[in-house]
């Protein structure tokens, strides 16, 4: 890489989450039997015509708002003409010189610092079908995907490292999911990425010839493919060679780039305005309504969590990654839990229970509404029950969603040991049985407090009032000095 | 010309006769098969619909097209019926759905007896470009009926049915209407849903009716007009709602397009007929004024750029992959496309796909396509503007009467010029009507064209009906 600089721009294709396809009423859904989600419109049957789906426009508007892009109240559809068996009309309805939005940016963290990439444009188009090439050389086609709405997000060529491209794609996926515009499942092809890669000598003002990488179906692939292509181009330049523009396909299994068959007659798509659809016109009021209905975006949430709630960085990122998690946490706080406790509970017991039981967050929050958990958190914070007891109550709560925390406390016969004399006796016995640890504490190892507290909780079966026990313990540890 | 079947009004008087009359209509279509008007007859569908219409009328329903027997150009989809577009490439293709206009016709009580012949994919002006054989002009079987909706014009002119649907892109209904001595209306762009009409030039195409009189054209257009959720280019403008058409009774200001009346291609007999028309209108007390459309002369080149550009894309779907014809010798993907499209499309269609592909190609796009769009806008503005000062513009429909079969088929430019007076209305999207006026010295019909402002079909037809009353005797 010595002396060379990488120049990369990404094109992200995101399938929009909508009930129906972009221009017909077929369901927009992955995984159905091949060629079952089709109709005359998406099959290109003679005489059929496309019509707009309003929800597509709403989704594009959400994304444009989230990226801070300029939304064009008037945009236009064009036909991109080419022949392929998975393109039944012989053209794709897309947007060429009047895209839905231009500009905007996306910020993300890479190697510990924040980077922001400018976005060139985002335009709407329809997806093509899926060709599957069989071992015997024949090709079969599934047209279920024909007409699925896509938004293509084109970045400026501002990436200077493969990890930056990976981090950007990851942040874009997070954003798309957060605002519910795309499910982001790269395995299912609902989010796809192409990269335009070139290299140049550091300090060179002009870009050199670029090559396009296709089929980058994971964040890892994006990074690997760009790294491989960088190496290839530098090697060619170092040997005095020239880069010719070409399209390469990333083979994920073999981790290598394979040049794609050169398309006959170059890429002249003969774009022209789609005569079957009038100009797409939206009103400022439509945009404003959508803006008002949008949740706080991850970037804004992180700001709120770190500045207003003073949460640590791990918590800030964890809570802002999914709209369901942030929404649940916000409700915990709104119903009286402290931000610190809410974060601790969501990241701890709640997440553990999701992992253990394989629940989605939606399923969890149906079982344990935020208001219920908030009650338990506050009970714990007030010291009505200990943390250990609270965990027991929580575990019972998730399997008995019809009960309230109070009912479970009663059911489990939980009570808190607040008898100072009794606690004092137990604790002083523990301290005297561990002279070595006591000595360490006195040498300044304050961590030993945790060790002693653990023993106290063990001895009291988790029923000791933690604050009271700690006070008593500290008195004993320090008094005998 | 003779009617071979009673009028719709007569049928409505005794609706039980309808099934027999439908039978008569189908029989005469077979008897006159040498005219080449029909490419398929839909006996079962027609008889079933006739029964349904009888019971609906008897149960007291008012059906706006009760008693109407109609034919439909074979580029309009009817569910479970063949749809050939006059092309080999749609061999054995059956529609899986019906066009909106078909649903509206049948709902209104019309009985559809069959699909009519056309120039392949509506590309032509003579119905000679059909893979299913040519159609003949009923006035002279050595002559063409015009095109591309020739079969639909012949079916009405020969008295087989009351009305028919054709489609217009550049005059494909008005020109055959003029050649066959009947009325043909190209509605305002967006007036009638295109859903189910196989696209040729999508920004120009409109489903367009034929009938013997303006009143009958009105009955049909009233039913098929109106917005359609399945066609984003259909208009929500109010639909004509008078129960029947009355001839226009007031005084009119009529614009005469000077360049058209003095056009070098105009045949003397057509010129004489135009002068007759003008005298008759003056005599009836209407005001005639001269109007200039200086850029209308660019209509044909503009039309053949815009229409072929759109056609090259619209016809890409006929690729031998999913439906219709596929060449038997295909070996790989490229040969599926090359052999199928080479053998499946006729010469004129291939010519237009090549022209359209060329004008959209990188390096030529701006010189042709972009320029054509700009000139289209100028021509349209000019026409719309002229229509602000007059009720209608009057021109001949065609420069000549029906020409001989084979006369122009090897001279595409001369064929294209038969549309010089009709194309401007398509470019501007305004409605235009051809009404038969008289016969030329050879006994062939001459049509006059009226153009009107957007969405004024009812007034346009009522003016046409008034002109029908001024026609010389013996027509």
Coordinates of N, CA, C and O in Angstrom, one line a residue, chain A residues 140-203:
Chain A
X140 N -32.8 -21.2 -14.5 CA -34.2 -21.1 -14.1 C -34.4 -19.7 -13.4 O -33.5 -19.2 -12.9
X141 N -35.6 -19.2 -13.6 CA -35.9 -17.9 -13.1 C -37.0 -17.8 -12.1 O -38.1 -18.4 -12.4
X142 N -36.9 -17.1 -11.0 CA -37.9 -16.9 -10.1 C -38.3 -15.4 -10.2 O -37.4 -14.5 -9.9
X143 N -39.5 -15.1 -10.5 CA -39.9 -13.7 -10.7 C -40.6 -13.1 -9.5 O -41.1 -12.0 -9.6
X144 N -40.6 -13.8 -8.4 CA -41.2 -13.2 -7.2 C -40.6 -11.9 -6.8 O -41.3 -11.0 -6.3
X145 N -39.3 -11.7 -7.1 CA -38.7 -10.5 -6.7 C -38.9 -9.3 -7.6 O -38.6 -8.2 -7.3
X146 N -39.4 -9.6 -8.8 CA -39.7 -8.6 -9.8 C -40.6 -7.5 -9.3 O -41.7 -7.9 -8.8
X147 N -40.2 -6.3 -9.3 CA -41.1 -5.2 -8.9 C -41.0 -4.9 -7.4 O -41.7 -4.1 -6.9
X148 N -40.2 -5.7 -6.6 CA -40.0 -5.3 -5.2 C -39.3 -4.0 -5.2 O -38.4 -3.7 -5.9
X149 N -39.8 -3.1 -4.3 CA -39.3 -1.7 -4.3 C -37.9 -1.7 -3.7 O -37.6 -2.3 -2.7
X150 N -37.0 -0.9 -4.4 CA -35.6 -0.8 -4.0 C -35.3 0.7 -3.8 O -35.9 1.5 -4.6
X151 N -34.4 1.0 -2.9 CA -33.8 2.4 -3.0 C -32.3 2.2 -3.1 O -31.8 1.3 -2.5
X152 N -31.8 2.9 -4.1 CA -30.3 2.8 -4.3 C -29.7 4.0 -3.7 O -30.0 5.1 -4.1
X153 N -28.8 3.8 -2.8 CA -28.1 4.9 -2.0 C -26.7 4.9 -2.5 O -25.9 4.0 -2.3
X154 N -26.3 6.0 -3.2 CA -25.0 6.1 -3.8 C -24.2 7.1 -3.0 O -24.6 8.2 -2.7
X155 N -23.0 6.6 -2.5 CA -22.2 7.5 -1.7 C -21.2 8.2 -2.6 O -20.9 7.8 -3.7
X156 N -20.6 9.3 -2.1 CA -19.5 9.9 -2.8 C -18.3 9.0 -2.6 O -18.2 8.2 -1.7
X157 N -17.3 9.1 -3.5 CA -16.1 8.2 -3.4 C -15.2 8.7 -2.3 O -14.1 9.2 -2.6
X158 N -15.6 8.6 -1.1 CA -14.9 9.2 0.1 C -14.3 8.2 1.0 O -13.7 8.6 2.0
X159 N -14.4 6.9 0.7 CA -13.8 5.9 1.6 C -12.3 5.8 1.2 O -12.0 5.7 0.0
X160 N -11.5 5.8 2.2 CA -10.1 5.7 2.0 C -9.5 4.4 2.6 O -8.3 4.2 2.6
X161 N -10.4 3.6 3.2 CA -9.9 2.3 3.7 C -11.1 1.3 3.7 O -12.2 1.7 3.8
X162 N -10.7 0.0 3.5 CA -11.8 -1.0 3.4 C -12.6 -1.1 4.7 O -13.8 -1.3 4.6
X163 N -12.0 -0.9 5.9 CA -12.8 -0.9 7.1 C -13.8 0.2 7.2 O -14.9 0.1 7.8
X164 N -13.5 1.3 6.5 CA -14.4 2.5 6.5 C -15.7 2.0 5.8 O -16.8 2.3 6.2
X165 N -15.5 1.4 4.6 CA -16.6 0.9 3.8 C -17.5 -0.1 4.6 O -18.7 0.0 4.6
X166 N -16.8 -1.0 5.3 CA -17.5 -2.0 6.2 C -18.3 -1.3 7.3 O -19.5 -1.6 7.5
X167 N -17.7 -0.3 7.9 CA -18.3 0.4 9.0 C -19.5 1.2 8.5 O -20.6 1.3 9.2
X168 N -19.4 1.8 7.4 CA -20.5 2.6 6.8 C -21.6 1.7 6.4 O -22.8 2.0 6.8
X169 N -21.4 0.6 5.8 CA -22.4 -0.4 5.4 C -23.2 -0.8 6.7 O -24.4 -0.9 6.8
X170 N -22.4 -1.1 7.7 CA -22.9 -1.6 9.0 C -23.8 -0.5 9.6 O -24.9 -0.8 10.1
X171 N -23.4 0.8 9.6 CA -24.1 1.9 10.1 C -25.4 2.1 9.3 O -26.5 2.4 9.8
X172 N -25.3 1.9 8.0 CA -26.4 2.2 7.1 C -27.5 1.1 7.4 O -28.7 1.3 7.5
X173 N -27.0 -0.2 7.6 CA -28.0 -1.3 7.9 C -28.7 -1.0 9.2 O -29.9 -1.2 9.3
X174 N -27.9 -0.5 10.2 CA -28.5 -0.2 11.5 C -29.5 0.9 11.3 O -30.6 0.8 11.9
X175 N -29.2 1.9 10.6 CA -30.2 3.0 10.4 C -31.4 2.5 9.7 O -32.6 2.8 10.1
X176 N -31.2 1.8 8.6 CA -32.4 1.3 7.8 C -33.3 0.5 8.6 O -34.5 0.6 8.6
X177 N -32.7 -0.4 9.5 CA -33.5 -1.2 10.4 C -34.2 -0.4 11.4 O -35.4 -0.6 11.7
X178 N -33.4 0.6 12.0 CA -34.0 1.4 13.0 C -35.2 2.1 12.6 O -36.2 2.2 13.3
X179 N -35.2 2.7 11.4 CA -36.4 3.4 10.9 C -37.4 2.6 10.2 O -38.4 3.1 9.7
X180 N -37.1 1.3 10.1 CA -38.0 0.3 9.5 C -38.2 0.4 8.0 O -39.2 0.0 7.5
X181 N -37.2 0.9 7.4 CA -37.2 1.1 5.9 C -36.8 -0.2 5.2 O -37.3 -0.5 4.1
X182 N -35.9 -0.9 5.8 CA -35.4 -2.1 5.2 C -35.0 -3.1 6.3 O -34.6 -2.7 7.3
X183 N -35.3 -4.4 6.1 CA -35.0 -5.4 7.2 C -33.5 -5.7 7.2 O -33.0 -6.3 8.2
X184 N -32.7 -5.2 6.2 CA -31.3 -5.3 6.3 C -30.7 -6.7 6.2 O -29.5 -6.9 6.5
X185 N -31.5 -7.7 5.8 CA -31.0 -9.1 5.8 C -30.2 -9.3 4.6 O -30.7 -9.6 3.5
X186 N -28.9 -9.3 4.7 CA -28.0 -9.4 3.6 C -28.0 -10.8 3.0 O -27.9 -11.0 1.8
X187 N -28.3 -11.9 3.9 CA -28.3 -13.2 3.4 C -29.5 -13.4 2.4 O -29.5 -14.2 1.5
X188 N -30.6 -12.7 2.7 CA -31.8 -12.9 1.8 C -31.7 -11.9 0.7 O -32.7 -11.8 -0.1
X189 N -30.7 -11.1 0.6 CA -30.6 -10.1 -0.5 C -31.4 -8.9 -0.3 O -31.5 -8.1 -1.3
X190 N -32.0 -8.6 0.9 CA -32.7 -7.4 1.0 C -31.9 -6.2 1.1 O -32.3 -5.1 1.0
X191 N -30.6 -6.4 1.4 CA -29.6 -5.3 1.4 C -28.4 -5.8 0.6 O -27.9 -6.9 0.9
X192 N -28.0 -5.1 -0.4 CA -26.9 -5.5 -1.3 C -26.0 -4.3 -1.5 O -26.4 -3.2 -1.4
X193 N -24.8 -4.7 -1.8 CA -23.8 -3.6 -1.9 C -22.8 -3.8 -3.1 O -22.4 -4.9 -3.3
X194 N -22.6 -2.8 -3.9 CA -21.6 -2.8 -4.9 C -20.6 -1.7 -4.5 O -20.9 -0.7 -3.9
X195 N -19.3 -2.0 -4.9 CA -18.3 -1.0 -4.6 C -17.5 -0.6 -5.8 O -17.2 -1.4 -6.6
X196 N -17.3 0.7 -6.0 CA -16.4 1.2 -7.0 C -15.0 1.5 -6.4 O -15.0 2.3 -5.5
X197 N -14.0 0.8 -6.9 CA -12.7 0.9 -6.3 C -11.7 1.4 -7.3 O -11.6 0.9 -8.4
X198 N -10.9 2.3 -6.8 CA -9.7 2.7 -7.6 C -8.6 3.0 -6.6 O -8.9 3.2 -5.4
X199 N -7.4 3.1 -7.0 CA -6.3 3.6 -6.2 C -5.5 4.7 -6.9 O -5.7 4.9 -8.1
X200 N -4.8 5.5 -6.1 CA -4.0 6.5 -6.7 C -2.8 6.8 -5.8 O -2.9 6.4 -4.6
X201 N -1.8 7.5 -6.4 CA -0.7 7.9 -5.5 C -1.2 9.0 -4.6 O -2.0 9.8 -4.9
X202 N -0.7 8.9 -3.3 CA -1.1 9.9 -2.4 C -0.7 11.3 -2.9 O 0.4 11.4 -3.4
X203 N -1.6 12.2 -2.8 CA -1.3 13.5 -3.3 C -1.8 13.8 -4.7 O -1.9 14.9 -5.2

